[in-house]
PDB file of C-alpha atoms in Angstrom:
ATOM      1  CA  MET A1406      -8.889 110.652 -30.102  1.00  0.00           C
ATOM      2  CA  LEU A1407     -10.062 110.256 -26.558  1.00  0.00           C
ATOM      3  CA  SER A1408      -8.802 112.733 -24.035  1.00  0.00           C
ATOM      4  CA  ALA A1409      -6.719 111.453 -21.154  1.00  0.00           C
ATOM      5  CA  LEU A1410      -8.469 110.616 -17.938  1.00  0.00           C
ATOM      6  CA  VAL A1411      -6.987 111.489 -14.581  1.00  0.00           C
ATOM      7  CA  VAL A1412      -7.817 109.474 -11.513  1.00  0.00           C
ATOM      8  CA  LEU A1413      -6.421 109.675  -8.008  1.00  0.00           C
ATOM      9  CA  PHE A1414      -6.446 106.428  -6.098  1.00  0.00           C
ATOM     10  CA  SER A1415      -5.042 105.493  -2.727  1.00  0.00           C
ATOM     11  CA  LEU A1416      -4.121 101.954  -1.790  1.00  0.00           C
ATOM     12  CA  VAL A1417      -3.471 100.744   1.740  1.00  0.00           C
ATOM     13  CA  ALA A1418      -0.039  99.239   1.645  1.00  0.00           C
ATOM     14  CA  THR A1419      -0.575  96.273   3.910  1.00  0.00           C
ATOM     15  CA  ALA A1420       1.985  93.563   3.229  1.00  0.00           C
ATOM     16  CA  CYS A1421       3.884  95.998   0.999  1.00  0.00           C
ATOM     17  CA  PRO A1422       7.586  96.566   1.079  1.00  0.00           C
ATOM     18  CA  VAL A1423       8.642  99.849   2.634  1.00  0.00           C
ATOM     19  CA  GLY A1424       8.301 102.590   0.049  1.00  0.00           C
ATOM     20  CA  MET A1425       6.516 102.673  -3.255  1.00  0.00           C
ATOM     21  CA  PRO A1426       6.429  99.741  -5.645  1.00  0.00           C
ATOM     22  CA  GLY A1427       8.471  99.777  -8.828  1.00  0.00           C
ATOM     23  CA  CYS A1428       6.856 100.712 -12.124  1.00  0.00           C
ATOM     24  CA  GLY A1429       6.591  97.108 -13.295  1.00  0.00           C
ATOM     25  CA  ASP A1430       5.624  95.697  -9.910  1.00  0.00           C
ATOM     26  CA  SER A1431       2.283  93.882 -10.026  1.00  0.00           C
ATOM     27  CA  GLN A1432       1.035  96.084  -7.178  1.00  0.00           C
ATOM     28  CA  ALA A1433       1.400  99.153  -9.425  1.00  0.00           C
ATOM     29  CA  THR A1434       0.279  97.566 -12.716  1.00  0.00           C
ATOM     30  CA  ASP A1435      -2.751  95.893 -11.101  1.00  0.00           C
ATOM     31  CA  LEU A1436      -3.775  99.269  -9.719  1.00  0.00           C
ATOM     32  CA  VAL A1437      -3.323 100.895 -13.160  1.00  0.00           C
ATOM     33  CA  LYS A1438      -5.527  98.179 -14.710  1.00  0.00           C
ATOM     34  CA  ASN A1439      -8.191  98.597 -12.001  1.00  0.00           C
ATOM     35  CA  ILE A1440      -8.295 102.375 -12.454  1.00  0.00           C
ATOM     36  CA  PHE A1441      -8.492 101.958 -16.244  1.00  0.00           C
ATOM     37  CA  ASN A1442     -11.282  99.360 -15.951  1.00  0.00           C
ATOM     38  CA  GLN A1443     -13.341 101.518 -13.590  1.00  0.00           C
ATOM     39  CA  ASN A1444     -12.999 104.762 -15.547  1.00  0.00           C
ATOM     40  CA  SER A1445     -12.546 104.067 -19.252  1.00  0.00           C
ATOM     41  CA  GLY A1446     -15.424 101.834 -20.289  1.00  0.00           C
ATOM     42  CA  TYR A1447     -12.869  99.256 -21.477  1.00  0.00           C
ATOM     43  CA  ARG A1448     -11.187  96.258 -19.803  1.00  0.00           C
ATOM     44  CA  ALA A1449      -7.394  96.105 -19.481  1.00  0.00           C
ATOM     45  CA  ARG A1450      -5.767  92.766 -20.212  1.00  0.00           C
ATOM     46  CA  ARG A1451      -2.212  93.788 -19.361  1.00  0.00           C
ATOM     47  CA  VAL A1452       0.246  96.656 -18.963  1.00  0.00           C
ATOM     48  CA  GLU A1453       3.399  96.235 -21.039  1.00  0.00           C
ATOM     49  CA  LEU A1454       6.453  98.120 -22.308  1.00  0.00           C
ATOM     50  CA  ILE A1455       6.863  99.607 -18.820  1.00  0.00           C
ATOM     51  CA  SER A1456       9.685 101.991 -17.984  1.00  0.00           C
ATOM     52  CA  THR A1457      10.597 104.444 -15.251  1.00  0.00           C
ATOM     53  CA  THR A1458      10.792 107.947 -16.717  1.00  0.00           C
ATOM     54  CA  ALA A1459      11.584 109.927 -13.547  1.00  0.00           C
ATOM     55  CA  GLN A1460      12.253 109.234  -9.900  1.00  0.00           C
ATOM     56  CA  ASP A1461      13.189 111.140  -6.777  1.00  0.00           C
ATOM     57  CA  MET A1462      12.643 110.705  -3.038  1.00  0.00           C
ATOM     58  CA  GLN A1463       8.930 111.616  -3.277  1.00  0.00           C
ATOM     59  CA  THR A1464       7.673 110.455  -6.677  1.00  0.00           C
ATOM     60  CA  ARG A1465       8.166 107.792  -9.293  1.00  0.00           C
ATOM     61  CA  THR A1466       6.857 108.397 -12.826  1.00  0.00           C
ATOM     62  CA  CYS A1467       6.286 105.495 -15.181  1.00  0.00           C
ATOM     63  CA  GLN A1468       5.069 104.949 -18.701  1.00  0.00           C
ATOM     64  CA  GLY A1469       3.794 101.941 -20.545  1.00  0.00           C
ATOM     65  CA  GLN A1470       1.070 100.598 -22.736  1.00  0.00           C
ATOM     66  CA  ILE A1471      -2.272  99.152 -21.705  1.00  0.00           C
ATOM     67  CA  VAL A1472      -3.633  96.426 -23.976  1.00  0.00           C
ATOM     68  CA  ASP A1473      -7.381  95.993 -23.588  1.00  0.00           C
ATOM     69  CA  THR A1474      -9.426  92.832 -24.122  1.00  0.00           C
ATOM     70  CA  ASP A1475     -10.101  93.855 -27.755  1.00  0.00           C
ATOM     71  CA  GLY A1476      -6.360  94.117 -28.416  1.00  0.00           C
ATOM     72  CA  ASP A1477      -6.473  97.915 -28.664  1.00  0.00           C
ATOM     73  CA  LYS A1478      -3.544  99.841 -27.163  1.00  0.00           C
ATOM     74  CA  TRP A1479      -3.504 102.835 -24.843  1.00  0.00           C
ATOM     75  CA  LEU A1480      -0.478 104.934 -23.879  1.00  0.00           C
ATOM     76  CA  VAL A1481      -0.355 105.293 -20.102  1.00  0.00           C
ATOM     77  CA  THR A1482       1.694 107.489 -17.783  1.00  0.00           C
ATOM     78  CA  TYR A1483       1.361 106.946 -14.050  1.00  0.00           C
ATOM     79  CA  THR A1484       2.920 108.653 -11.076  1.00  0.00           C
ATOM     80  CA  MET A1485       3.196 107.290  -7.549  1.00  0.00           C
ATOM     81  CA  SER A1486       3.851 109.360  -4.448  1.00  0.00           C
ATOM     82  CA  PRO A1487       3.477 108.825  -0.691  1.00  0.00           C
ATOM     83  CA  SER A1488       0.094 109.675   0.777  1.00  0.00           C
ATOM     84  CA  ALA A1489       0.157 113.014   2.603  1.00  0.00           C
ATOM     85  CA  THR A1490      -2.404 111.796   5.117  1.00  0.00           C
ATOM     86  CA  ASN A1491      -1.741 108.086   5.690  1.00  0.00           C
ATOM     87  CA  SER A1492       1.678 106.697   6.462  1.00  0.00           C
ATOM     88  CA  GLY A1493       2.444 103.498   4.567  1.00  0.00           C
ATOM     89  CA  GLU A1494       0.068 104.337   1.722  1.00  0.00           C
ATOM     90  CA  PHE A1495       0.717 105.785  -1.687  1.00  0.00           C
ATOM     91  CA  VAL A1496      -1.289 107.690  -4.277  1.00  0.00           C
ATOM     92  CA  LEU A1497      -1.243 106.633  -7.923  1.00  0.00           C
ATOM     93  CA  ARG A1498      -2.334 109.005 -10.680  1.00  0.00           C
ATOM     94  CA  ALA A1499      -2.850 107.545 -14.151  1.00  0.00           C
ATOM     95  CA  ASP A1500      -3.313 109.342 -17.474  1.00  0.00           C
ATOM     96  CA  TRP A1501      -3.985 107.442 -20.688  1.00  0.00           C
ATOM     97  CA  GLN A1502      -4.899 108.051 -24.290  1.00  0.00           C
ATOM     98  CA  PHE A1503      -5.853 105.806 -27.169  1.00  0.00           C
ATOM     99  CA  ALA A1504      -2.800 104.742 -29.156  1.00  0.00           C
ATOM    100  CA  GLY A1505      -4.486 102.697 -31.860  1.00  0.00           C
ATOM    101  CA  ALA A1506      -6.399  99.618 -32.786  1.00  0.00           C
ATOM    102  CA  ARG A1507      -4.721  96.248 -32.937  1.00  0.00           C
TER     103      ARG A1507
END
């Protein structure tokens, strides 16, 4: 089993609605896929089975499943929160682990 990777990433929210995107919003899932692609050695095809697991005024926690280009599946949990330094930006932290081969 591969250990989970943790990556902090900040995205400038130009042309974004006020606040953080929803868990299934393409802005969030595209960022999850980009982080996965840059840090896992695999290529994400899609994020699916997405749900919101917790939410308050400062954070939104989501879970789902990444399917890579080989069809393998990865459990992913990602949390979004406002940037402490840049208004209108948010920070996304993603943790994933191998769930199994196709």
